[in-house]
Amino acid sequence: MRRWKGRRTGLLLPSALLLFWAHSSLAWICGQQLSASFQQQNNVSAIVGGNPADILEFPWHVGIMHHGNLLCGGSILSEWWVLSASHCFDQMNDSNLEIIHGRDDFSTKNVKYQKVDKLILHPKFDDWLLDNDIALLLLKSPLNLSINGTPICTSEVSDLRAWKNCWVTGWGVTNISKVNIQSTKLQKVQVDLYRWDWCTIVLPLLTKNMLCAGTQDGGKDACQGDSGGALVCNKKRNIATWYQVGIVSWGMGCGKKNLPGVYTKVSRYLKWISKQTAKEGKPYMYEQDSACPLVLSRWAILFLYFVMFLLSW
Ligand code: 4AZ
């Protein structure tokens, strides 16, 4: 009995340290959404057919500002890096670019700003086809990662059938008939990923670096101003973690039936991202498609609390 008591006390300290590490690391572990409130509300029409979103649901979403105006959306990849679309920055240098993060309403006073140090556009970006529509933004100082500023995960998985529960967010146009009206409150909408072969029938200019997503009846879509924002999904075999599958890129109008929105296919660019980020001395590592990814979810934390409870009892 006494031996068990001694062992128990010996286990208590490592467990407490593990718990402390787990809690503090949750902020930088990617794709974790600490609010479990992906609710459907059907009373407001926005992003085009969406609903208001809480930043705790999409803590990786950022806005990219140019001279104080909202230019595009983006997503946090790490404390140093933001992912967005190349076409947002056509013929623009990196001066006067800033990101806003940590808020779902960018009209509120305490929005957090962070200056951009370097803009990296894809060298093969085609501004006519919008092929290779991807850009990396290196920040001047690192982000303070927290529950309302969390990186999104990326993965090598290229088969779209591996994904479920896909959402797109943005501060873009909410009503196609009022193209100048952008939303100051972040909007979210759920969309389905479509097979590339089907997409090319309705959108013949699609390249292999693009994917298309929408809904059967139309009416739900990203729109002007949402560009650069993330299309995120869960893996069918891991619904606790969010991955960025696409970047809002283009479309023929917004929310039209049988004309889905077009997104840059992120899995085609993971090696490019790794190379660019390493070159700048701030390497970003994406998830290899291993059979057993390390997922430190809130369930793991709860389990650790349970172990602590048993040990201290
Ligand atoms: C745009 O102009 C834009 N419906 C973005 C997405 C879509 C259309 C236009 C998709 O930024």
mmCIF file of C-alpha atoms and ligand atoms in Angstrom:
data_model
loop_
_atom_site.group_PDB
_atom_site.id
_atom_site.type_symbol
_atom_site.label_atom_id
_atom_site.label_comp_id
_atom_site.label_asym_id
_atom_site.label_seq_id
_atom_site.Cartn_x
_atom_site.Cartn_y
_atom_site.Cartn_z
ATOM 1 C CA MET A 1 0.000 0.000 0.000
ATOM 2 C CA ARG A 2 2.750 2.381 1.045
ATOM 3 C CA ARG A 3 4.727 1.455 -2.060
ATOM 4 C CA TRP A 4 1.707 2.353 -4.271
ATOM 5 C CA LYS A 5 1.326 5.648 -2.393
ATOM 6 C CA GLY A 6 4.971 6.475 -3.037
ATOM 7 C CA ARG A 7 4.671 5.560 -6.701
ATOM 8 C CA ARG A 8 1.496 7.602 -6.970
ATOM 9 C CA THR A 9 3.206 10.683 -5.559
ATOM 10 C CA GLY A 10 6.079 10.056 -7.949
ATOM 11 C CA LEU A 11 3.666 9.994 -10.897
ATOM 12 C CA LEU A 12 1.832 13.128 -9.807
ATOM 13 C CA LEU A 13 4.618 15.565 -10.718
ATOM 14 C CA PRO A 14 5.247 14.210 -14.259
ATOM 15 C CA SER A 15 1.462 14.169 -14.876
ATOM 16 C CA ALA A 16 1.110 17.769 -13.688
ATOM 17 C CA LEU A 17 4.011 18.806 -15.954
ATOM 18 C CA LEU A 18 2.491 16.925 -18.893
ATOM 19 C CA LEU A 19 -0.837 18.628 -18.274
ATOM 20 C CA PHE A 20 0.787 22.052 -18.083
ATOM 21 C CA TRP A 21 2.637 21.346 -21.348
ATOM 22 C CA ALA A 22 -0.556 20.034 -22.988
ATOM 23 C CA HIS A 23 -2.549 23.084 -22.018
ATOM 24 C CA SER A 24 0.040 25.606 -23.115
ATOM 25 C CA SER A 25 0.735 23.715 -26.347
ATOM 26 C CA LEU A 26 -2.922 23.612 -27.351
ATOM 27 C CA ALA A 27 -2.559 27.189 -28.530
ATOM 28 C CA TRP A 28 -0.063 26.254 -31.217
ATOM 29 C CA ILE A 29 -1.299 22.813 -32.112
ATOM 30 C CA CYS A 30 -3.005 23.341 -35.413
ATOM 31 C CA GLY A 31 -6.622 22.938 -36.395
ATOM 32 C CA GLN A 32 -8.092 22.940 -32.895
ATOM 33 C CA GLN A 33 -11.307 24.787 -32.421
ATOM 34 C CA LEU A 34 -11.997 25.343 -28.766
ATOM 35 C CA SER A 35 -15.610 26.344 -29.223
ATOM 36 C CA ALA A 36 -17.913 23.473 -30.079
ATOM 37 C CA SER A 37 -20.615 25.628 -31.588
ATOM 38 C CA PHE A 38 -20.807 24.903 -35.300
ATOM 39 C CA GLN A 39 -24.506 25.693 -35.249
ATOM 40 C CA GLN A 40 -26.747 26.308 -38.184
ATOM 41 C CA GLN A 41 -28.770 29.495 -37.857
ATOM 42 C CA ASN A 42 -31.096 30.145 -40.705
ATOM 43 C CA ASN A 43 -32.174 33.686 -40.041
ATOM 44 C CA VAL A 44 -29.373 35.679 -41.642
ATOM 45 C CA SER A 45 -28.163 35.617 -45.208
ATOM 46 C CA ALA A 46 -24.456 36.282 -45.502
ATOM 47 C CA ILE A 47 -20.990 35.353 -47.177
ATOM 48 C CA VAL A 48 -23.763 34.384 -49.729
ATOM 49 C CA GLY A 49 -26.120 32.030 -47.983
ATOM 50 C CA GLY A 50 -24.173 31.747 -44.723
ATOM 51 C CA ASN A 51 -24.370 32.763 -41.075
ATOM 52 C CA PRO A 52 -22.344 34.891 -38.643
ATOM 53 C CA ALA A 53 -19.281 33.070 -37.316
ATOM 54 C CA ASP A 54 -17.479 33.311 -33.985
ATOM 55 C CA ILE A 55 -13.683 33.699 -34.213
ATOM 56 C CA LEU A 56 -13.383 30.804 -31.724
ATOM 57 C CA GLU A 57 -14.892 28.557 -34.403
ATOM 58 C CA PHE A 58 -12.386 29.702 -37.052
ATOM 59 C CA PRO A 59 -9.422 31.010 -35.010
ATOM 60 C CA TRP A 60 -7.086 30.759 -38.022
ATOM 61 C CA HIS A 61 -9.046 33.313 -40.064
ATOM 62 C CA VAL A 62 -7.349 36.684 -40.602
ATOM 63 C CA GLY A 63 -8.070 39.751 -42.681
ATOM 64 C CA ILE A 64 -5.407 41.332 -44.902
ATOM 65 C CA MET A 65 -5.466 45.126 -44.866
ATOM 66 C CA HIS A 66 -3.903 47.537 -47.335
ATOM 67 C CA HIS A 67 -3.772 51.207 -46.344
ATOM 68 C CA GLY A 68 -6.456 50.469 -43.762
ATOM 69 C CA ASN A 69 -8.849 48.786 -46.211
ATOM 70 C CA LEU A 70 -9.764 45.133 -46.065
ATOM 71 C CA LEU A 71 -8.191 43.549 -49.134
ATOM 72 C CA CYS A 72 -8.641 39.803 -48.719
ATOM 73 C CA GLY A 73 -8.858 36.950 -46.270
ATOM 74 C CA GLY A 74 -6.027 34.706 -45.116
ATOM 75 C CA SER A 75 -5.241 31.925 -42.670
ATOM 76 C CA ILE A 76 -2.633 31.454 -39.942
ATOM 77 C CA LEU A 77 -0.158 28.661 -40.776
ATOM 78 C CA SER A 78 2.192 29.371 -37.880
ATOM 79 C CA GLU A 79 3.210 32.261 -35.631
ATOM 80 C CA TRP A 80 5.204 33.717 -38.579
ATOM 81 C CA TRP A 81 3.209 32.751 -41.666
ATOM 82 C CA VAL A 82 -0.151 33.612 -43.209
ATOM 83 C CA LEU A 83 -1.510 31.876 -46.326
ATOM 84 C CA SER A 84 -3.591 33.748 -48.897
ATOM 85 C CA ALA A 85 -4.237 34.052 -52.666
ATOM 86 C CA SER A 86 -1.754 35.574 -55.144
ATOM 87 C CA HIS A 87 -4.410 37.485 -57.091
ATOM 88 C CA CYS A 88 -5.097 39.654 -54.003
ATOM 89 C CA PHE A 89 -1.673 41.260 -54.439
ATOM 90 C CA ASP A 90 -1.452 41.797 -58.185
ATOM 91 C CA GLN A 91 1.205 44.451 -58.878
ATOM 92 C CA MET A 92 1.537 45.335 -55.218
ATOM 93 C CA ASN A 93 4.597 45.399 -53.015
ATOM 94 C CA ASP A 94 4.631 44.300 -49.413
ATOM 95 C CA SER A 95 4.697 47.762 -47.890
ATOM 96 C CA ASN A 96 1.609 48.862 -46.008
ATOM 97 C CA LEU A 97 0.216 45.359 -45.703
ATOM 98 C CA GLU A 98 -1.104 44.382 -42.309
ATOM 99 C CA ILE A 99 -3.157 41.517 -40.988
ATOM 100 C CA ILE A 100 -5.992 41.694 -38.479
ATOM 101 C CA HIS A 101 -6.602 38.673 -36.321
ATOM 102 C CA GLY A 102 -8.334 37.451 -33.212
ATOM 103 C CA ARG A 103 -11.697 39.117 -33.950
ATOM 104 C CA ASP A 104 -14.796 38.164 -35.905
ATOM 105 C CA ASP A 105 -15.992 41.766 -36.127
ATOM 106 C CA PHE A 106 -13.339 44.012 -37.642
ATOM 107 C CA SER A 107 -15.292 47.161 -36.888
ATOM 108 C CA THR A 108 -14.662 46.748 -33.124
ATOM 109 C CA LYS A 109 -11.947 48.845 -31.479
ATOM 110 C CA ASN A 110 -9.647 46.192 -30.072
ATOM 111 C CA VAL A 111 -8.766 44.463 -33.342
ATOM 112 C CA LYS A 112 -5.157 43.220 -33.282
ATOM 113 C CA TYR A 113 -2.903 44.378 -36.150
ATOM 114 C CA GLN A 114 0.356 42.823 -37.255
ATOM 115 C CA LYS A 115 2.625 44.207 -39.985
ATOM 116 C CA VAL A 116 3.694 42.109 -42.973
ATOM 117 C CA ASP A 117 7.435 41.919 -43.587
ATOM 118 C CA LYS A 118 7.523 39.980 -46.847
ATOM 119 C CA LEU A 119 5.057 38.910 -49.493
ATOM 120 C CA ILE A 120 5.850 35.739 -51.477
ATOM 121 C CA LEU A 121 3.706 35.201 -54.566
ATOM 122 C CA HIS A 122 3.836 31.911 -56.462
ATOM 123 C CA PRO A 123 6.331 32.442 -59.322
ATOM 124 C CA LYS A 124 3.991 30.630 -61.747
ATOM 125 C CA PHE A 125 0.875 32.557 -60.792
ATOM 126 C CA ASP A 126 -1.159 33.100 -63.955
ATOM 127 C CA ASP A 127 -3.304 36.198 -63.617
ATOM 128 C CA TRP A 128 -5.531 35.188 -66.514
ATOM 129 C CA LEU A 129 -6.381 31.583 -65.559
ATOM 130 C CA LEU A 130 -5.712 32.289 -61.858
ATOM 131 C CA ASP A 131 -3.582 29.141 -61.836
ATOM 132 C CA ASN A 132 -1.207 28.822 -58.830
ATOM 133 C CA ASP A 133 -3.289 31.360 -56.906
ATOM 134 C CA ILE A 134 -1.361 31.121 -53.652
ATOM 135 C CA ALA A 135 0.722 33.564 -51.593
ATOM 136 C CA LEU A 136 2.649 33.508 -48.343
ATOM 137 C CA LEU A 137 2.929 36.479 -45.993
ATOM 138 C CA LEU A 138 5.818 36.605 -43.544
ATOM 139 C CA LEU A 139 4.994 38.740 -40.494
ATOM 140 C CA LYS A 140 7.341 41.364 -38.996
ATOM 141 C CA SER A 141 6.894 39.880 -35.532
ATOM 142 C CA PRO A 142 5.443 36.530 -34.459
ATOM 143 C CA LEU A 143 1.764 36.201 -33.596
ATOM 144 C CA ASN A 144 0.800 35.457 -30.036
ATOM 145 C CA LEU A 145 -1.022 32.204 -30.658
ATOM 146 C CA SER A 146 -4.076 31.731 -28.473
ATOM 147 C CA ILE A 147 -7.591 30.319 -28.593
ATOM 148 C CA ASN A 148 -8.621 33.091 -30.980
ATOM 149 C CA GLY A 149 -5.444 32.906 -33.062
ATOM 150 C CA THR A 150 -4.627 29.277 -33.856
ATOM 151 C CA PRO A 151 -2.851 27.823 -36.906
ATOM 152 C CA ILE A 152 -4.839 25.705 -39.364
ATOM 153 C CA CYS A 153 -3.406 22.275 -40.255
ATOM 154 C CA THR A 154 -2.493 21.232 -43.769
ATOM 155 C CA SER A 155 -2.157 17.702 -45.065
ATOM 156 C CA GLU A 156 -0.746 15.798 -48.032
ATOM 157 C CA VAL A 157 -4.112 14.090 -48.633
ATOM 158 C CA SER A 158 -5.156 14.968 -52.178
ATOM 159 C CA ASP A 159 -8.177 12.666 -52.558
ATOM 160 C CA LEU A 160 -11.201 14.895 -51.917
ATOM 161 C CA ARG A 161 -13.219 11.877 -50.734
ATOM 162 C CA ALA A 162 -11.073 11.847 -47.560
ATOM 163 C CA TRP A 163 -12.726 15.061 -46.338
ATOM 164 C CA LYS A 164 -16.064 15.906 -44.758
ATOM 165 C CA ASN A 165 -17.774 18.860 -43.104
ATOM 166 C CA CYS A 166 -16.205 21.668 -45.175
ATOM 167 C CA TRP A 167 -16.648 25.365 -44.342
ATOM 168 C CA VAL A 168 -15.531 28.617 -45.857
ATOM 169 C CA THR A 169 -15.315 31.935 -44.017
ATOM 170 C CA GLY A 170 -14.919 35.570 -44.972
ATOM 171 C CA TRP A 171 -15.776 39.233 -44.612
ATOM 172 C CA GLY A 172 -16.712 39.453 -48.299
ATOM 173 C CA VAL A 173 -19.883 40.312 -50.167
ATOM 174 C CA THR A 174 -23.038 38.936 -48.559
ATOM 175 C CA ASN A 175 -25.601 39.870 -51.176
ATOM 176 C CA ILE A 176 -24.892 39.490 -54.871
ATOM 177 C CA SER A 177 -27.188 42.355 -55.786
ATOM 178 C CA LYS A 178 -25.292 44.708 -53.454
ATOM 179 C CA VAL A 179 -21.689 43.992 -54.442
ATOM 180 C CA ASN A 180 -20.343 46.946 -52.528
ATOM 181 C CA ILE A 181 -21.732 45.789 -49.216
ATOM 182 C CA GLN A 182 -19.142 43.809 -47.297
ATOM 183 C CA SER A 183 -19.826 42.320 -43.923
ATOM 184 C CA THR A 184 -17.938 43.607 -40.863
ATOM 185 C CA LYS A 185 -18.945 40.430 -39.026
ATOM 186 C CA LEU A 186 -17.197 37.229 -40.144
ATOM 187 C CA GLN A 187 -19.488 34.869 -42.062
ATOM 188 C CA LYS A 188 -19.362 31.097 -42.477
ATOM 189 C CA VAL A 189 -20.985 28.736 -44.936
ATOM 190 C CA GLN A 190 -20.876 24.977 -45.362
ATOM 191 C CA VAL A 191 -20.107 23.651 -48.858
ATOM 192 C CA ASP A 192 -19.578 20.263 -50.520
ATOM 193 C CA LEU A 193 -16.411 19.352 -52.413
ATOM 194 C CA TYR A 194 -17.058 18.157 -55.967
ATOM 195 C CA ARG A 195 -15.163 15.731 -58.175
ATOM 196 C CA TRP A 196 -12.677 17.497 -60.428
ATOM 197 C CA ASP A 197 -14.127 15.784 -63.557
ATOM 198 C CA TRP A 198 -17.570 17.193 -62.792
ATOM 199 C CA CYS A 199 -16.171 20.659 -62.025
ATOM 200 C CA THR A 200 -14.428 20.845 -65.420
ATOM 201 C CA ILE A 201 -17.727 20.233 -67.216
ATOM 202 C CA VAL A 202 -19.258 23.398 -65.765
ATOM 203 C CA LEU A 203 -15.977 25.312 -65.374
ATOM 204 C CA PRO A 204 -13.818 24.336 -68.381
ATOM 205 C CA LEU A 205 -10.885 26.569 -67.384
ATOM 206 C CA LEU A 206 -10.178 24.627 -64.206
ATOM 207 C CA THR A 207 -6.585 23.408 -63.813
ATOM 208 C CA LYS A 208 -5.374 20.457 -61.743
ATOM 209 C CA ASN A 209 -4.274 22.971 -59.083
ATOM 210 C CA MET A 210 -7.886 23.979 -58.425
ATOM 211 C CA LEU A 211 -10.890 22.345 -56.816
ATOM 212 C CA CYS A 212 -14.533 23.353 -56.832
ATOM 213 C CA ALA A 213 -17.106 23.404 -54.035
ATOM 214 C CA GLY A 214 -20.700 24.492 -53.578
ATOM 215 C CA THR A 215 -24.150 23.154 -52.822
ATOM 216 C CA GLN A 216 -26.641 21.251 -54.946
ATOM 217 C CA ASP A 217 -29.237 24.026 -54.954
ATOM 218 C CA GLY A 218 -26.705 26.864 -55.155
ATOM 219 C CA GLY A 219 -27.127 29.935 -52.942
ATOM 220 C CA LYS A 220 -24.185 29.076 -50.641
ATOM 221 C CA ASP A 221 -20.776 30.266 -51.749
ATOM 222 C CA ALA A 222 -17.758 32.465 -51.166
ATOM 223 C CA CYS A 223 -17.878 35.783 -53.019
ATOM 224 C CA GLN A 224 -15.928 38.924 -53.841
ATOM 225 C CA GLY A 225 -13.808 39.951 -50.835
ATOM 226 C CA ASP A 226 -13.619 36.408 -49.458
ATOM 227 C CA SER A 227 -10.605 35.637 -51.667
ATOM 228 C CA GLY A 228 -7.542 34.340 -49.856
ATOM 229 C CA GLY A 229 -9.656 32.885 -47.035
ATOM 230 C CA ALA A 230 -9.543 29.237 -46.065
ATOM 231 C CA LEU A 231 -11.804 26.357 -47.054
ATOM 232 C CA VAL A 232 -11.436 23.991 -44.090
ATOM 233 C CA CYS A 233 -12.609 20.412 -43.550
ATOM 234 C CA ASN A 234 -12.275 17.472 -41.166
ATOM 235 C CA LYS A 235 -10.739 14.194 -42.219
ATOM 236 C CA LYS A 236 -13.325 11.431 -42.221
ATOM 237 C CA ARG A 237 -11.079 9.489 -39.853
ATOM 238 C CA ASN A 238 -10.265 12.415 -37.535
ATOM 239 C CA ILE A 239 -13.129 14.794 -36.936
ATOM 240 C CA ALA A 240 -11.388 16.611 -34.071
ATOM 241 C CA THR A 241 -8.920 18.482 -36.274
ATOM 242 C CA TRP A 242 -9.438 21.101 -38.989
ATOM 243 C CA TYR A 243 -7.367 21.180 -42.167
ATOM 244 C CA GLN A 244 -7.123 23.791 -44.891
ATOM 245 C CA VAL A 245 -8.083 22.096 -48.154
ATOM 246 C CA GLY A 246 -8.574 25.177 -50.338
ATOM 247 C CA ILE A 247 -7.974 28.922 -50.701
ATOM 248 C CA VAL A 248 -10.886 31.055 -51.989
ATOM 249 C CA SER A 249 -9.841 31.984 -55.532
ATOM 250 C CA TRP A 250 -12.555 32.688 -58.133
ATOM 251 C CA GLY A 251 -15.947 31.771 -59.555
ATOM 252 C CA MET A 252 -18.538 32.696 -62.168
ATOM 253 C CA GLY A 253 -20.667 34.891 -59.958
ATOM 254 C CA CYS A 254 -21.612 33.768 -56.482
ATOM 255 C CA GLY A 255 -23.990 31.056 -55.317
ATOM 256 C CA LYS A 256 -25.393 30.298 -58.763
ATOM 257 C CA LYS A 257 -26.847 26.813 -59.176
ATOM 258 C CA ASN A 258 -24.405 24.469 -60.956
ATOM 259 C CA LEU A 259 -21.620 27.083 -60.824
ATOM 260 C CA PRO A 260 -19.589 26.165 -57.745
ATOM 261 C CA GLY A 261 -16.829 28.359 -56.300
ATOM 262 C CA VAL A 262 -13.206 27.687 -57.259
ATOM 263 C CA TYR A 263 -10.426 27.182 -54.712
ATOM 264 C CA THR A 264 -6.649 26.690 -54.921
ATOM 265 C CA LYS A 265 -5.919 23.069 -53.996
ATOM 266 C CA VAL A 266 -3.565 23.460 -51.015
ATOM 267 C CA SER A 267 -2.194 19.879 -51.068
ATOM 268 C CA ARG A 268 -0.487 20.675 -54.415
ATOM 269 C CA TYR A 269 1.645 23.391 -52.763
ATOM 270 C CA LEU A 270 2.868 21.897 -49.479
ATOM 271 C CA LYS A 271 6.396 21.292 -50.775
ATOM 272 C CA TRP A 272 6.494 24.834 -52.186
ATOM 273 C CA ILE A 273 5.370 26.226 -48.801
ATOM 274 C CA SER A 274 7.994 24.158 -46.941
ATOM 275 C CA LYS A 275 10.725 25.345 -49.289
ATOM 276 C CA GLN A 276 9.802 29.043 -49.122
ATOM 277 C CA THR A 277 9.372 29.110 -45.348
ATOM 278 C CA ALA A 278 12.660 27.250 -44.789
ATOM 279 C CA LYS A 279 14.445 29.691 -47.123
ATOM 280 C CA GLU A 280 13.358 32.552 -44.851
ATOM 281 C CA GLY A 281 14.652 30.720 -41.770
ATOM 282 C CA LYS A 282 11.132 30.187 -40.366
ATOM 283 C CA PRO A 283 10.325 26.656 -41.532
ATOM 284 C CA TYR A 284 6.738 25.463 -41.676
ATOM 285 C CA MET A 285 6.076 21.742 -41.423
ATOM 286 C CA TYR A 286 2.933 20.185 -42.812
ATOM 287 C CA GLU A 287 1.410 16.908 -41.695
ATOM 288 C CA GLN A 288 2.662 13.863 -43.585
ATOM 289 C CA ASP A 289 -0.259 11.570 -44.247
ATOM 290 C CA SER A 290 0.724 9.079 -41.565
ATOM 291 C CA ALA A 291 -1.740 6.484 -40.354
ATOM 292 C CA CYS A 292 -1.437 7.773 -36.809
ATOM 293 C CA PRO A 293 -1.287 11.561 -36.582
ATOM 294 C CA LEU A 294 -0.540 13.062 -33.174
ATOM 295 C CA VAL A 295 -3.764 14.707 -32.176
ATOM 296 C CA LEU A 296 -3.787 16.481 -28.875
ATOM 297 C CA SER A 297 -7.441 17.291 -28.561
ATOM 298 C CA ARG A 298 -9.444 18.492 -25.624
ATOM 299 C CA TRP A 299 -10.242 14.799 -25.023
ATOM 300 C CA ALA A 300 -6.569 14.115 -24.386
ATOM 301 C CA ILE A 301 -6.529 16.989 -21.890
ATOM 302 C CA LEU A 302 -9.644 15.682 -20.174
ATOM 303 C CA PHE A 303 -8.005 12.269 -19.976
ATOM 304 C CA LEU A 304 -4.911 13.815 -18.385
ATOM 305 C CA TYR A 305 -7.136 15.553 -15.820
ATOM 306 C CA PHE A 306 -8.748 12.209 -15.074
ATOM 307 C CA VAL A 307 -5.339 10.583 -14.532
ATOM 308 C CA MET A 308 -4.364 13.474 -12.223
ATOM 309 C CA PHE A 309 -7.577 12.988 -10.287
ATOM 310 C CA LEU A 310 -6.931 9.260 -9.863
ATOM 311 C CA LEU A 311 -3.366 9.884 -8.764
ATOM 312 C CA SER A 312 -4.226 12.503 -6.210
ATOM 313 C CA TRP A 313 -7.145 10.577 -4.766
HETATM 314 C C1 4AZ B 1 -13.809 37.212 -55.918
HETATM 315 O O1 4AZ B 1 -13.998 38.009 -56.800
HETATM 316 C C2 4AZ B 1 -14.572 35.940 -55.890
HETATM 317 N N1 4AZ B 1 -18.129 32.448 -55.932
HETATM 318 C C3 4AZ B 1 -14.280 34.970 -54.969
HETATM 319 C C4 4AZ B 1 -14.995 33.791 -54.962
HETATM 320 C C5 4AZ B 1 -15.997 33.593 -55.868
HETATM 321 C C6 4AZ B 1 -16.307 34.556 -56.792
HETATM 322 C C7 4AZ B 1 -15.589 35.744 -56.807
HETATM 323 C C8 4AZ B 1 -16.758 32.299 -55.828
HETATM 324 O O2 4AZ B 1 -12.975 37.424 -55.030
#
